[in-house]
PDB file of C-alpha atoms and ligand atoms in Angstrom:
ATOM      1  CA  MET Y 162     -14.711  -1.858 -10.126  1.00  0.00           C
ATOM      2  CA  HIS Y 163     -14.074  -0.750 -13.660  1.00  0.00           C
ATOM      3  CA  LEU Y 164     -11.186   1.499 -14.620  1.00  0.00           C
ATOM      4  CA  LEU Y 165     -11.130   4.617 -16.746  1.00  0.00           C
ATOM      5  CA  GLU Y 166      -8.062   5.812 -18.667  1.00  0.00           C
ATOM      6  CA  PRO Y 167      -6.876   8.074 -15.805  1.00  0.00           C
ATOM      7  CA  ASP Y 168      -7.160   5.083 -13.459  1.00  0.00           C
ATOM      8  CA  GLU Y 169      -4.998   2.992 -15.776  1.00  0.00           C
ATOM      9  CA  ALA Y 170      -2.405   5.764 -16.001  1.00  0.00           C
ATOM     10  CA  ARG Y 171      -2.337   6.156 -12.213  1.00  0.00           C
ATOM     11  CA  MET Y 172      -1.968   2.423 -11.548  1.00  0.00           C
ATOM     12  CA  GLY Y 173       0.742   1.797 -14.088  1.00  0.00           C
ATOM     13  CA  LYS Y 174       1.646  -1.453 -15.856  1.00  0.00           C
ATOM     14  CA  ARG Y 175       2.841  -3.387 -12.809  1.00  0.00           C
ATOM     15  CA  LEU Y 176      -0.353  -2.895 -10.787  1.00  0.00           C
ATOM     16  CA  LEU Y 177      -2.537  -3.307 -13.875  1.00  0.00           C
ATOM     17  CA  ASP Y 178      -0.895  -6.669 -14.558  1.00  0.00           C
ATOM     18  CA  LEU Y 179      -1.207  -7.763 -10.939  1.00  0.00           C
ATOM     19  CA  TYR Y 180      -4.712  -6.619 -10.102  1.00  0.00           C
ATOM     20  CA  THR Y 181      -6.766  -6.007 -13.229  1.00  0.00           C
ATOM     21  CA  GLU Y 182      -8.079  -7.739 -16.318  1.00  0.00           C
ATOM     22  CA  VAL Y 183      -9.721  -6.674 -19.560  1.00  0.00           C
ATOM     23  CA  ASP Y 184     -13.159  -8.031 -20.380  1.00  0.00           C
ATOM     24  CA  ASP Y 185     -13.064 -10.453 -23.316  1.00  0.00           C
ATOM     25  CA  LYS Y 186     -15.954  -8.810 -25.146  1.00  0.00           C
ATOM     26  CA  PRO Y 187     -16.706  -5.305 -26.451  1.00  0.00           C
ATOM     27  CA  PRO Y 188     -16.215  -2.661 -25.269  1.00  0.00           C
ATOM     28  CA  TRP Y 189     -13.261  -4.492 -23.604  1.00  0.00           C
ATOM     29  CA  MET Y 190     -13.449  -2.609 -20.355  1.00  0.00           C
ATOM     30  CA  ARG Y 191     -10.761  -3.088 -17.731  1.00  0.00           C
ATOM     31  CA  PHE Y 192     -11.813  -4.180 -14.252  1.00  0.00           C
ATOM     32  CA  VAL Y 193     -10.110  -4.835 -10.952  1.00  0.00           C
ATOM     33  CA  ARG Y 194      -9.872  -8.630 -10.929  1.00  0.00           C
ATOM     34  CA  ASN Y 195     -11.807 -10.708  -8.436  1.00  0.00           C
ATOM     35  CA  THR Y 196     -10.158 -13.349  -6.309  1.00  0.00           C
ATOM     36  CA  GLY Y 197     -13.016 -15.665  -5.455  1.00  0.00           C
ATOM     37  CA  GLU Y 198     -15.770 -13.355  -4.273  1.00  0.00           C
ATOM     38  CA  ARG Y 199     -13.371 -10.562  -3.305  1.00  0.00           C
ATOM     39  CA  CYS Y 200     -11.593  -7.799  -5.087  1.00  0.00           C
ATOM     40  CA  ALA Y 201      -8.027  -8.858  -5.841  1.00  0.00           C
ATOM     41  CA  GLY Y 202      -6.860  -5.578  -4.346  1.00  0.00           C
ATOM     42  CA  LEU Y 203      -8.134  -6.564  -0.925  1.00  0.00           C
ATOM     43  CA  ASP Y 204      -5.195  -7.556   1.270  1.00  0.00           C
ATOM     44  CA  VAL Y 205      -6.498 -10.458   3.332  1.00  0.00           C
ATOM     45  CA  SER Y 206      -3.170 -11.016   5.089  1.00  0.00           C
ATOM     46  CA  SER Y 207      -4.312  -8.802   7.980  1.00  0.00           C
ATOM     47  CA  PRO Y 208      -7.398 -10.521   9.423  1.00  0.00           C
ATOM     48  CA  GLY Y 209      -9.983  -8.035  10.582  1.00  0.00           C
ATOM     49  CA  LYS Y 210      -8.364  -5.122   8.754  1.00  0.00           C
ATOM     50  CA  TYR Y 211      -8.458  -5.945   5.042  1.00  0.00           C
ATOM     51  CA  PRO Y 212      -6.626  -2.904   3.677  1.00  0.00           C
ATOM     52  CA  CYS Y 213      -6.547  -2.105  -0.019  1.00  0.00           C
ATOM     53  CA  ALA Y 214      -3.223  -3.184  -1.546  1.00  0.00           C
ATOM     54  CA  VAL Y 215      -3.496  -0.481  -4.217  1.00  0.00           C
ATOM     55  CA  TYR Y 216      -4.989   2.250  -2.045  1.00  0.00           C
ATOM     56  CA  GLU Y 217      -2.815   5.112  -3.328  1.00  0.00           C
ATOM     57  CA  SER Y 218      -3.572   4.127  -6.924  1.00  0.00           C
ATOM     58  CA  ARG Y 219      -7.111   2.813  -6.513  1.00  0.00           C
ATOM     59  CA  PRO Y 220      -9.642   3.532  -9.280  1.00  0.00           C
ATOM     60  CA  GLU Y 221     -11.885   6.565  -9.172  1.00  0.00           C
ATOM     61  CA  ASP Y 222     -14.938   4.392  -8.467  1.00  0.00           C
ATOM     62  CA  CYS Y 223     -13.235   3.190  -5.293  1.00  0.00           C
ATOM     63  CA  ARG Y 224     -12.496   6.781  -4.243  1.00  0.00           C
ATOM     64  CA  ILE Y 225     -16.203   7.589  -4.233  1.00  0.00           C
ATOM     65  CA  VAL Y 226     -16.678   5.198  -1.307  1.00  0.00           C
ATOM     66  CA  GLU Y 227     -14.984   6.779   1.709  1.00  0.00           C
ATOM     67  CA  PRO Y 228     -13.492   4.386   4.276  1.00  0.00           C
ATOM     68  CA  GLY Y 229     -15.943   3.918   7.116  1.00  0.00           C
ATOM     69  CA  SER Y 230     -18.843   5.498   5.227  1.00  0.00           C
ATOM     70  CA  PRO Y 231     -22.246   3.739   5.230  1.00  0.00           C
ATOM     71  CA  ALA Y 232     -21.612   2.504   1.674  1.00  0.00           C
ATOM     72  CA  CYS Y 233     -18.197   1.164   2.710  1.00  0.00           C
ATOM     73  CA  LEU Y 234     -19.597  -0.570   5.779  1.00  0.00           C
ATOM     74  CA  GLU Y 235     -22.414  -2.071   3.759  1.00  0.00           C
ATOM     75  CA  ALA Y 236     -19.979  -3.403   1.180  1.00  0.00           C
ATOM     76  CA  ARG Y 237     -17.914  -4.931   3.965  1.00  0.00           C
ATOM     77  CA  ARG Y 238     -21.020  -6.442   5.544  1.00  0.00           C
ATOM     78  CA  LEU Y 239     -22.126  -7.951   2.242  1.00  0.00           C
ATOM     79  CA  GLY Y 240     -18.641  -9.358   1.740  1.00  0.00           C
ATOM     80  CA  HIS Y 241     -18.546 -10.736   5.300  1.00  0.00           C
ATOM     81  CA  LEU Y 242     -15.416  -8.700   6.001  1.00  0.00           C
ATOM     82  CA  GLY Y 243     -15.155  -8.282   9.720  1.00  0.00           C
ATOM     83  CA  THR Y 244     -17.279  -6.261  12.064  1.00  0.00           C
ATOM     84  CA  SER Y 245     -19.544  -3.770  10.464  1.00  0.00           C
ATOM     85  CA  VAL Y 246     -22.905  -2.151  10.977  1.00  0.00           C
ATOM     86  CA  GLU Y 247     -26.165  -2.372   9.146  1.00  0.00           C
ATOM     87  CA  PHE Y 248     -26.609   0.195   6.419  1.00  0.00           C
ATOM     88  CA  ARG Y 249     -29.833   2.106   6.805  1.00  0.00           C
ATOM     89  CA  ARG Y 250     -31.265   4.056   3.947  1.00  0.00           C
ATOM     90  CA  ARG Y 251     -32.231   7.585   4.790  1.00  0.00           C
ATOM     91  CA  GLY Y 252     -35.586   9.060   3.930  1.00  0.00           C
TER      92      GLY Y 252
HETATM   93  S1  LIG P 468     -10.580   0.161  -2.759  1.00  0.00           S
HETATM   94 FE1  LIG P 468     -11.559  -1.842  -2.426  1.00  0.00          FE
HETATM   95  S2  LIG P 468     -12.593  -2.345  -4.368  1.00  0.00           S
HETATM   96 FE2  LIG P 468     -11.106  -0.701  -4.781  1.00  0.00          FE
HETATM   97  S3  LIG P 468      -9.238  -1.755  -5.435  1.00  0.00           S
HETATM   98 FE3  LIG P 468      -9.053  -1.416  -3.250  1.00  0.00          FE
HETATM   99  S4  LIG P 468      -9.836  -3.292  -2.284  1.00  0.00           S
HETATM  100 FE4  LIG P 468     -10.535  -3.280  -4.427  1.00  0.00          FE
END
């Protein structure tokens, strides 16, 4: 997930330092860091739940995907994160 200026302001320096990084080439966009194949914000200390450690401050792109929505469940399925359902495209 990439961050916009309002996302950076909402997260603040501490969370930016902990969970994000700036790309090393132009246009030097800031992203939520990955830990292995997962978002660094994903709290893996609760097996089967995987809450977001920065939920209240999460980037706008993350807010577009509602918890439990088909897009959310598909992302979880692709990331092998617990029980989920197949995402079926409509139409
Ligand atoms: S909502 Fe998901 S993708 Fe966004 S920061 Fe949290 S764990 Fe990462």
